[in-house]
């Protein structure tokens, strides 16, 4: 026969295990809920930085500024009247100071597409303004890529001109939405923050 004292101890031990497991499960659920709650609702790329061309060392100062945010299913297109998951809004600014000519040309554009992965993004913008003497870009779409290196790596950028968007005759070709080369140019000052968000399903499919 098991004494009543031993029975009580066994019951208490079982209760302790149950409480521990329940607490662990609750803590795990709470941690999951916390992570889900802090996931960005939409993707974004923000920040400003200067960078260098790894294949062309000079004293020019080149910089991009991004304030781009996902705006899924907001831009009507032929065949997609309710928009696409890559739709985005915001602005980009481009600045290039030529050391030889001692002149700075700038351009500004309206973001129309953004796609992200963890620490990386591609985006495009249609140029709305160019400083006097700058390139003939107004109305054209240009592409960018960004790598957010965090604390361990340098940030990097890529862009769709300067010989990187040519046809087989060496002529520039139009840039499609969210099209850009890999982020090949290392940042030397400043930095970017990429917030990744999964592309959402259409609202009418939820």
Coordinates of N, CA and C in Angstrom, one line a residue:
X1 N 0.8 -1.2 0.0 CA 0.0 0.0 0.0 C 0.9 1.2 0.0
X2 N 0.5 2.2 -0.8 CA 1.3 3.5 -0.9 C 0.7 4.4 0.2
X3 N 1.6 4.9 1.0 CA 1.1 5.8 2.1 C 0.5 7.1 1.5
X4 N -0.4 7.7 2.3 CA -1.1 8.9 1.8 C 0.0 10.0 1.5
X5 N 1.1 10.0 2.3 CA 2.1 11.0 2.2 C 2.7 10.9 0.8
X6 N 3.0 9.6 0.4 CA 3.6 9.4 -0.9 C 2.7 9.7 -2.1
X7 N 1.4 9.4 -1.8 CA 0.4 9.8 -2.8 C 0.4 11.3 -3.1
X8 N 0.4 12.0 -2.0 CA 0.4 13.5 -2.1 C 1.6 14.0 -2.8
X9 N 2.7 13.4 -2.5 CA 4.0 13.9 -3.1 C 3.9 13.6 -4.6
X10 N 3.4 12.4 -5.0 CA 3.3 12.1 -6.4 C 2.4 13.0 -7.2
X11 N 1.2 13.4 -6.5 CA 0.3 14.3 -7.1 C 0.9 15.7 -7.3
X12 N 1.6 16.1 -6.3 CA 2.2 17.4 -6.4 C 3.3 17.5 -7.5
X13 N 4.1 16.4 -7.6 CA 5.1 16.3 -8.6 C 4.5 16.4 -10.0
X14 N 3.4 15.6 -10.2 CA 2.7 15.6 -11.5 C 2.1 17.0 -11.8
X15 N 1.6 17.7 -10.8 CA 1.1 19.0 -11.0 C 2.2 20.0 -11.4
X16 N 3.4 19.8 -10.8 CA 4.5 20.7 -11.1 C 4.9 20.5 -12.5
X17 N 5.0 19.3 -13.0 CA 5.3 19.0 -14.4 C 4.3 19.7 -15.3
X18 N 3.0 19.5 -15.0 CA 2.0 20.0 -15.8 C 2.1 21.5 -15.9
X19 N 2.3 22.2 -14.7 CA 2.4 23.6 -14.7 C 3.6 24.1 -15.5
X20 N 4.7 23.4 -15.4 CA 6.0 23.7 -16.1 C 5.7 23.7 -17.6
X21 N 5.1 22.5 -18.0 CA 4.9 22.4 -19.5 C 3.9 23.4 -20.0
X22 N 2.9 23.7 -19.2 CA 1.9 24.7 -19.6 C 2.6 26.1 -19.7
X23 N 3.5 26.4 -18.7 CA 4.2 27.7 -18.7 C 5.1 27.8 -19.9
X24 N 5.8 26.7 -20.2 CA 6.7 26.7 -21.4 C 5.9 26.9 -22.7
X25 N 4.8 26.2 -22.8 CA 3.9 26.3 -24.0 C 3.4 27.8 -24.1
X26 N 3.0 28.3 -23.0 CA 2.5 29.7 -23.0 C 3.6 30.7 -23.4
X27 N 4.8 30.5 -22.8 CA 5.9 31.4 -23.1 C 6.2 31.3 -24.6
X28 N 6.2 30.0 -25.1 CA 6.5 29.9 -26.6 C 5.5 30.5 -27.4
X29 N 4.2 30.4 -27.1 CA 3.1 31.0 -27.8 C 3.2 32.5 -27.7
X30 N 3.6 33.0 -26.5 CA 3.8 34.5 -26.3 C 4.9 35.0 -27.2
X31 N 6.0 34.3 -27.3 CA 7.1 34.7 -28.1 C 6.8 34.7 -29.6
X32 N 6.0 33.7 -30.0 CA 5.6 33.7 -31.4 C 4.7 34.8 -31.7
X33 N 3.7 35.1 -30.8 CA 2.8 36.2 -31.0 C 3.6 37.5 -31.0
X34 N 4.6 37.6 -30.2 CA 5.4 38.9 -30.1 C 6.1 39.1 -31.5
X35 N 6.7 38.0 -32.0 CA 7.4 38.1 -33.3 C 6.4 38.5 -34.4
X36 N 5.3 37.8 -34.4 CA 4.3 38.1 -35.4 C 3.8 39.6 -35.3
X37 N 3.6 40.0 -34.1 CA 3.1 41.4 -33.9 C 4.1 42.4 -34.4
X38 N 5.4 42.1 -34.3 CA 6.5 43.0 -34.7 C 7.0 42.9 -36.1
X39 N 6.4 42.0 -36.9 CA 6.7 41.9 -38.3 C 6.1 43.1 -39.0
X40 N 6.9 43.8 -39.9 CA 6.4 44.9 -40.6 C 5.2 44.5 -41.5
X41 N 4.2 45.4 -41.5 CA 3.0 45.1 -42.3 C 3.4 45.1 -43.8
X42 N 4.3 46.1 -44.2 CA 4.7 46.2 -45.6 C 6.2 46.4 -45.6
X43 N 6.8 46.1 -46.7 CA 8.3 46.2 -46.8 C 8.7 47.7 -47.0
X44 N 9.9 48.0 -46.7 CA 10.4 49.3 -46.8 C 11.9 49.4 -47.0
X45 N 12.4 50.4 -47.6 CA 13.9 50.7 -47.7 C 14.0 52.2 -47.4
X46 N 14.8 52.5 -46.4 CA 15.0 53.9 -46.0 C 16.5 54.1 -45.8
X47 N 16.9 55.4 -45.9 CA 18.3 55.7 -45.6 C 18.9 56.5 -46.7
X48 N 20.2 57.0 -46.4 CA 20.9 57.7 -47.4 C 22.4 57.4 -47.2
X49 N 23.1 57.2 -48.3 CA 24.5 56.8 -48.3 C 25.3 57.2 -49.5
X50 N 26.5 57.4 -49.4 CA 27.4 57.5 -50.5 C 28.1 56.2 -50.8
X51 N 28.5 56.0 -52.0 CA 29.1 54.7 -52.3 C 30.2 54.9 -53.3
X52 N 31.0 53.8 -53.6 CA 32.1 53.9 -54.6 C 31.9 52.8 -55.6
X53 N 32.4 53.0 -56.8 CA 32.4 52.1 -57.9 C 33.6 51.2 -57.7
X54 N 33.5 49.9 -57.5 CA 34.6 49.0 -57.3 C 35.5 48.9 -58.6
X55 N 35.0 49.2 -59.7 CA 35.7 49.1 -61.0 C 36.2 50.4 -61.6
X56 N 35.9 51.5 -60.9 CA 36.3 52.8 -61.4 C 36.5 53.8 -60.3
X57 N 37.8 53.8 -59.8 CA 38.1 54.7 -58.7 C 38.3 56.1 -59.2
X58 N 37.6 57.0 -58.5 CA 37.8 58.4 -58.8 C 37.4 59.2 -57.6
X59 N 37.4 60.5 -57.7 CA 37.1 61.4 -56.6 C 35.7 61.9 -56.6
X60 N 34.9 61.4 -57.5 CA 33.4 61.7 -57.6 C 32.7 61.3 -56.3
X61 N 31.6 62.0 -56.0 CA 30.8 61.6 -54.8 C 29.4 61.2 -55.3
X62 N 29.1 60.0 -55.1 CA 27.8 59.5 -55.6 C 27.0 59.0 -54.4
X63 N 25.7 59.4 -54.4 CA 24.9 59.0 -53.3 C 23.4 58.8 -53.7
X64 N 22.8 57.9 -53.0 CA 21.3 57.6 -53.1 C 20.6 57.8 -51.8
X65 N 19.4 58.3 -51.9 CA 18.6 58.4 -50.7 C 17.2 57.7 -51.0
X66 N 16.8 56.8 -50.1 CA 15.6 56.1 -50.3 C 14.6 56.3 -49.2
X67 N 13.3 56.5 -49.6 CA 12.2 56.5 -48.6 C 11.1 55.7 -49.3
X68 N 11.2 54.4 -49.4 CA 10.3 53.6 -50.2 C 9.6 52.6 -49.3
X69 N 8.3 52.5 -49.6 CA 7.4 51.7 -48.7 C 6.4 50.9 -49.6
X70 N 6.2 49.7 -49.3 CA 5.3 48.8 -50.0 C 3.9 49.4 -49.9
X71 N 3.1 49.3 -51.0 CA 1.7 49.7 -51.0 C 1.0 48.7 -51.9
X72 N 0.9 47.5 -51.5 CA 0.4 46.4 -52.3 C -1.0 46.7 -52.9
X73 N -1.3 46.3 -54.1 CA -2.6 46.4 -54.8 C -3.1 47.8 -54.8
X74 N -2.3 48.8 -55.2 CA -2.8 50.1 -55.3 C -2.6 50.8 -56.6
X75 N -1.8 50.2 -57.5 CA -1.5 50.8 -58.8 C -2.2 49.9 -59.9
X76 N -3.2 50.5 -60.5 CA -4.0 49.8 -61.5 C -3.1 49.7 -62.8
X77 N -3.1 48.5 -63.4 CA -2.4 48.4 -64.7 C -3.3 47.6 -65.7
X78 N -3.1 47.7 -67.0 CA -3.8 46.8 -67.9 C -3.6 45.4 -67.5
X79 N -4.7 44.6 -67.4 CA -4.5 43.2 -67.0 C -4.5 43.0 -65.5
X80 N -4.3 44.1 -64.7 CA -4.2 44.0 -63.3 C -4.9 45.3 -62.7
X81 N -6.2 45.4 -62.9 CA -6.9 46.6 -62.5 C -6.9 46.9 -61.0
X82 N -6.6 45.8 -60.2 CA -6.6 46.0 -58.8 C -5.2 46.1 -58.2
X83 N -4.2 46.2 -59.1 CA -2.9 46.3 -58.7 C -2.1 45.0 -58.5
X84 N -0.9 45.1 -58.0 CA 0.0 43.9 -57.8 C 0.6 44.0 -56.4
X85 N 1.1 42.8 -55.9 CA 1.7 42.8 -54.5 C 3.0 43.6 -54.4
X86 N 3.6 43.9 -55.6 CA 4.9 44.7 -55.5 C 4.7 46.2 -55.6
X87 N 3.4 46.7 -55.7 CA 3.2 48.1 -55.8 C 3.8 48.8 -54.6
X88 N 4.3 50.0 -54.8 CA 5.0 50.7 -53.7 C 4.9 52.2 -53.9
X89 N 5.3 53.0 -52.9 CA 5.2 54.4 -53.0 C 6.5 55.0 -52.3
X90 N 6.7 56.3 -52.4 CA 7.8 56.9 -51.8 C 8.7 57.6 -52.8
X91 N 9.9 58.0 -52.4 CA 10.8 58.8 -53.2 C 12.2 58.2 -53.2
X92 N 12.9 58.5 -54.3 CA 14.4 58.3 -54.3 C 15.0 59.6 -54.8
X93 N 16.2 59.8 -54.3 CA 17.0 60.9 -54.7 C 18.4 60.4 -55.1
X94 N 18.9 61.0 -56.2 CA 20.2 60.6 -56.7 C 21.0 61.9 -56.8
X95 N 22.3 61.7 -56.4 CA 23.2 62.9 -56.4 C 24.6 62.4 -56.9
X96 N 25.1 63.1 -57.9 CA 26.5 62.8 -58.4 C 27.3 64.1 -58.5
X97 N 28.3 64.2 -57.7 CA 29.2 65.3 -57.8 C 30.4 64.9 -58.6
X98 N 30.6 65.6 -59.7 CA 31.8 65.4 -60.6 C 33.0 66.2 -60.1
X99 N 34.0 65.5 -59.7 CA 35.2 66.2 -59.2 C 35.9 67.0 -60.3
X100 N 36.0 66.4 -61.5 CA 36.7 67.1 -62.6 C 36.0 68.4 -63.0
X101 N 34.6 68.3 -63.0 CA 33.9 69.5 -63.5 C 33.4 70.4 -62.3
X102 N 33.6 69.9 -61.1 CA 33.2 70.6 -59.9 C 31.7 71.0 -60.0
X103 N 30.8 70.1 -60.4 CA 29.4 70.3 -60.5 C 28.7 69.1 -59.9
X104 N 27.5 69.3 -59.3 CA 26.7 68.3 -58.8 C 25.4 68.2 -59.5
X105 N 25.0 67.1 -60.0 CA 23.7 66.9 -60.7 C 22.9 66.0 -59.7
X106 N 21.6 66.3 -59.7 CA 20.7 65.6 -58.8 C 19.4 65.2 -59.6
X107 N 18.7 64.2 -59.1 CA 17.5 63.7 -59.7 C 16.6 63.2 -58.6
X108 N 15.3 63.3 -58.8 CA 14.3 62.8 -57.8 C 13.3 61.9 -58.6
X109 N 12.8 60.9 -57.9 CA 11.9 60.0 -58.6 C 10.8 59.5 -57.7
X110 N 9.7 59.0 -58.3 CA 8.6 58.5 -57.5 C 8.6 56.9 -57.6
X111 N 8.7 56.3 -56.4 CA 8.8 54.9 -56.4 C 7.5 54.2 -56.9
X112 N 7.7 53.2 -57.7 CA 6.5 52.5 -58.2 C 6.5 51.0 -57.9
X113 N 7.7 50.4 -57.5 CA 7.7 49.0 -57.2 C 8.8 48.7 -56.2
X114 N 8.5 47.7 -55.3 CA 9.5 47.3 -54.3 C 9.3 45.8 -54.0
X115 N 10.4 45.1 -54.0 CA 10.4 43.7 -53.6 C 11.6 43.5 -52.6
X116 N 11.3 42.8 -51.5 CA 12.4 42.5 -50.6 C 12.6 41.1 -50.3
X117 N 13.7 40.7 -49.7 CA 14.0 39.5 -49.1 C 14.7 39.9 -47.8
X118 N 15.1 39.0 -46.9 CA 15.8 39.3 -45.7 C 17.1 40.1 -46.1
X119 N 17.2 41.3 -45.6 CA 18.4 42.2 -45.8 C 18.6 42.7 -47.2
X120 N 17.7 42.4 -48.1 CA 18.0 42.8 -49.5 C 16.7 43.3 -50.2
X121 N 16.8 44.2 -51.2 CA 15.7 44.7 -51.9 C 16.0 45.2 -53.3
X122 N 15.0 45.2 -54.1 CA 15.1 45.9 -55.4 C 13.9 46.8 -55.5
X123 N 14.1 47.9 -56.1 CA 13.0 48.9 -56.3 C 13.2 49.7 -57.5
X124 N 12.2 50.3 -58.0 CA 12.3 51.2 -59.2 C 11.5 52.5 -58.9
X125 N 11.9 53.5 -59.7 CA 11.3 54.8 -59.5 C 11.2 55.5 -60.9
X126 N 10.2 56.2 -61.1 CA 10.0 57.0 -62.3 C 10.5 58.4 -62.0
X127 N 11.5 58.9 -62.7 CA 12.1 60.2 -62.4 C 11.1 61.4 -62.7
X128 N 11.0 62.3 -61.8 CA 10.1 63.4 -61.9 C 10.9 64.8 -62.0
X129 N 12.1 64.8 -61.6 CA 12.9 66.0 -61.6 C 14.4 65.8 -61.8
X130 N 15.0 66.6 -62.6 CA 16.5 66.5 -62.8 C 17.0 67.9 -62.7
X131 N 18.1 68.1 -62.1 CA 18.7 69.4 -62.0 C 19.3 69.9 -63.4
X132 N 19.4 71.2 -63.6 CA 19.9 71.7 -64.9 C 21.2 71.0 -65.3
X133 N 21.3 70.6 -66.5 CA 22.6 70.0 -67.0 C 22.7 68.5 -66.7
X134 N 21.7 67.9 -66.0 CA 21.7 66.5 -65.6 C 21.2 65.7 -66.8
X135 N 21.2 64.3 -66.5 CA 20.8 63.4 -67.6 C 19.3 63.6 -68.0
X136 N 19.0 63.1 -69.2 CA 17.6 63.3 -69.7 C 16.8 62.1 -69.2
X137 N 16.4 62.2 -67.9 CA 15.7 61.1 -67.3 C 14.3 61.3 -67.0
X138 N 13.8 62.5 -67.0 CA 12.4 62.8 -66.6 C 11.4 61.9 -67.4
X139 N 10.6 61.2 -66.6 CA 9.6 60.3 -67.2 C 10.2 58.9 -67.4
X140 N 11.5 58.7 -67.1 CA 12.1 57.3 -67.3 C 12.1 56.6 -65.9
X141 N 12.0 55.3 -66.0 CA 12.1 54.4 -64.8 C 13.5 54.0 -64.7
X142 N 14.1 54.0 -63.5 CA 15.4 53.5 -63.2 C 15.3 52.6 -62.0
X143 N 16.2 51.7 -61.9 CA 16.2 50.6 -60.9 C 17.3 50.7 -59.9
X144 N 17.1 50.2 -58.7 CA 18.1 50.1 -57.7 C 18.0 48.8 -56.9
X145 N 19.1 48.4 -56.4 CA 19.1 47.2 -55.5 C 19.9 47.7 -54.2
X146 N 19.5 47.1 -53.1 CA 20.1 47.4 -51.8 C 20.4 46.2 -51.0
X147 N 21.6 46.1 -50.4 CA 21.9 45.1 -49.4 C 22.2 45.8 -48.1
X148 N 21.4 45.4 -47.1 CA 21.5 45.9 -45.8 C 22.4 45.0 -45.0
X149 N 23.7 45.4 -44.8 CA 24.6 44.5 -44.2 C 24.5 44.4 -42.7
X150 N 23.6 45.2 -42.1 CA 23.5 45.2 -40.6 C 24.8 45.7 -39.9
X151 N 25.1 45.1 -38.8 CA 26.3 45.5 -38.1 C 27.6 44.8 -38.5
X152 N 27.4 43.7 -39.3 CA 28.6 42.9 -39.6 C 29.2 43.1 -41.0
X153 N 28.4 43.6 -41.9 CA 28.9 43.8 -43.3 C 28.6 45.2 -43.7
X154 N 29.3 45.7 -44.8 CA 29.0 47.0 -45.4 C 27.7 46.9 -46.2
X155 N 27.0 47.9 -46.2 CA 25.8 48.0 -47.1 C 26.3 48.2 -48.5
X156 N 25.5 47.8 -49.4 CA 25.8 47.9 -50.8 C 24.6 48.3 -51.7
X157 N 24.9 48.9 -52.8 CA 23.8 49.3 -53.7 C 24.2 48.9 -55.2
X158 N 23.1 48.8 -56.0 CA 23.3 48.6 -57.4 C 22.3 49.5 -58.1
X159 N 22.6 49.8 -59.4 CA 21.7 50.6 -60.2 C 21.7 50.3 -61.6
X160 N 20.7 50.7 -62.4 CA 20.4 50.2 -63.7 C 20.9 51.1 -64.8
X161 N 22.0 51.8 -64.6 CA 22.5 52.6 -65.7 C 24.0 52.5 -65.6
X162 N 24.7 53.4 -66.4 CA 26.2 53.3 -66.4 C 26.7 52.0 -67.0
X163 N 26.0 51.6 -68.1 CA 26.4 50.4 -68.8 C 25.9 49.1 -68.4
X164 N 24.9 49.1 -67.5 CA 24.3 47.9 -66.9 C 22.9 47.5 -67.4
X165 N 22.4 48.3 -68.4 CA 21.1 47.9 -68.9 C 21.1 48.2 -70.4
X166 N 21.9 47.4 -71.1 CA 22.1 47.6 -72.5 C 21.6 46.4 -73.3
X167 N 21.2 46.7 -74.6 CA 20.9 45.6 -75.5 C 22.2 45.1 -76.2
X168 N 22.0 44.2 -77.2 CA 23.2 43.7 -77.8 C 23.9 44.6 -78.8
X169 N 23.3 45.8 -78.9 CA 23.9 46.9 -79.7 C 24.5 48.0 -78.9
X170 N 24.5 47.7 -77.6 CA 25.1 48.7 -76.7 C 24.2 49.9 -76.3
X171 N 22.9 49.8 -76.6 CA 22.0 50.9 -76.4 C 21.2 50.6 -75.1
X172 N 20.9 51.7 -74.4 CA 20.1 51.6 -73.2 C 18.7 51.1 -73.6
X173 N 18.1 50.2 -72.7 CA 16.8 49.7 -73.0 C 15.9 50.1 -71.8
X174 N 14.6 50.1 -72.0 CA 13.7 50.5 -70.8 C 13.9 49.5 -69.7
X175 N 13.7 50.1 -68.5 CA 13.8 49.3 -67.2 C 12.4 48.9 -66.8
X176 N 12.2 47.6 -66.5 CA 10.9 47.2 -66.1 C 10.7 47.4 -64.6
X177 N 9.5 47.2 -64.1 CA 9.3 47.4 -62.6 C 10.1 46.5 -61.8
X178 N 10.7 47.0 -60.7 CA 11.5 46.2 -59.8 C 12.7 45.5 -60.4
X179 N 13.2 46.0 -61.6 CA 14.4 45.4 -62.2 C 15.6 46.2 -61.9
X180 N 16.7 45.5 -61.4 CA 17.9 46.2 -61.1 C 19.0 45.1 -61.0
X181 N 20.3 45.4 -61.2 CA 21.3 44.5 -61.0 C 21.6 44.2 -59.6
X182 N 22.4 43.2 -59.3 CA 22.8 43.0 -57.9 C 23.5 44.2 -57.3
X183 N 23.4 44.3 -55.9 CA 24.0 45.4 -55.2 C 25.6 45.3 -55.2
X184 N 26.2 45.8 -56.2 CA 27.7 45.6 -56.3 C 28.6 46.7 -55.8
X185 N 28.0 47.8 -55.5 CA 28.8 49.0 -55.1 C 28.8 49.2 -53.6
X186 N 30.0 49.1 -52.9 CA 30.0 49.2 -51.5 C 29.8 50.7 -51.0
X187 N 29.0 50.8 -49.9 CA 28.7 52.1 -49.2 C 30.0 52.5 -48.5
X188 N 30.3 53.8 -48.5 CA 31.5 54.3 -47.8 C 31.1 55.2 -46.7
X189 N 29.8 55.7 -46.7 CA 29.3 56.6 -45.7 C 27.8 56.6 -45.6
X190 N 27.3 56.5 -44.4 CA 25.8 56.4 -44.3 C 25.4 55.0 -44.3
X191 N 24.1 54.7 -44.7 CA 23.7 53.3 -44.7 C 22.2 53.3 -45.0
X192 N 21.7 52.0 -45.2 CA 20.3 51.8 -45.5 C 19.7 50.7 -44.6
X193 N 18.4 50.8 -44.4 CA 17.7 49.8 -43.6 C 16.6 49.2 -44.5
X194 N 16.7 47.9 -44.6 CA 15.7 47.1 -45.4 C 14.8 46.4 -44.4
X195 N 13.5 46.6 -44.5 CA 12.6 45.9 -43.6 C 11.8 45.0 -44.6
X196 N 12.0 43.7 -44.4 CA 11.4 42.7 -45.3 C 10.0 42.3 -44.8
X197 N 9.1 42.2 -45.8 CA 7.7 41.7 -45.5 C 7.4 40.8 -46.6
X198 N 6.7 39.7 -46.3 CA 6.2 38.8 -47.4 C 5.2 39.5 -48.3
X199 N 5.3 39.1 -49.5 CA 4.3 39.7 -50.5 C 2.9 39.2 -50.1
X200 N 1.9 40.1 -49.9 CA 0.6 39.6 -49.4 C -0.3 39.1 -50.5
X201 N -1.2 38.2 -50.1 CA -2.2 37.7 -51.1 C -3.1 38.8 -51.4
X202 N -3.8 38.7 -52.6 CA -4.8 39.8 -52.9 C -5.9 39.9 -51.8
X203 N -6.3 41.1 -51.5 CA -7.3 41.2 -50.5 C -8.6 40.4 -50.7
X204 N -8.9 40.2 -52.0 CA -10.2 39.5 -52.3 C -10.0 38.0 -52.2
X205 N -8.7 37.5 -51.9 CA -8.4 36.1 -51.8 C -8.4 35.7 -50.3
X206 N -8.3 36.7 -49.4 CA -8.2 36.4 -48.0 C -9.5 35.8 -47.4

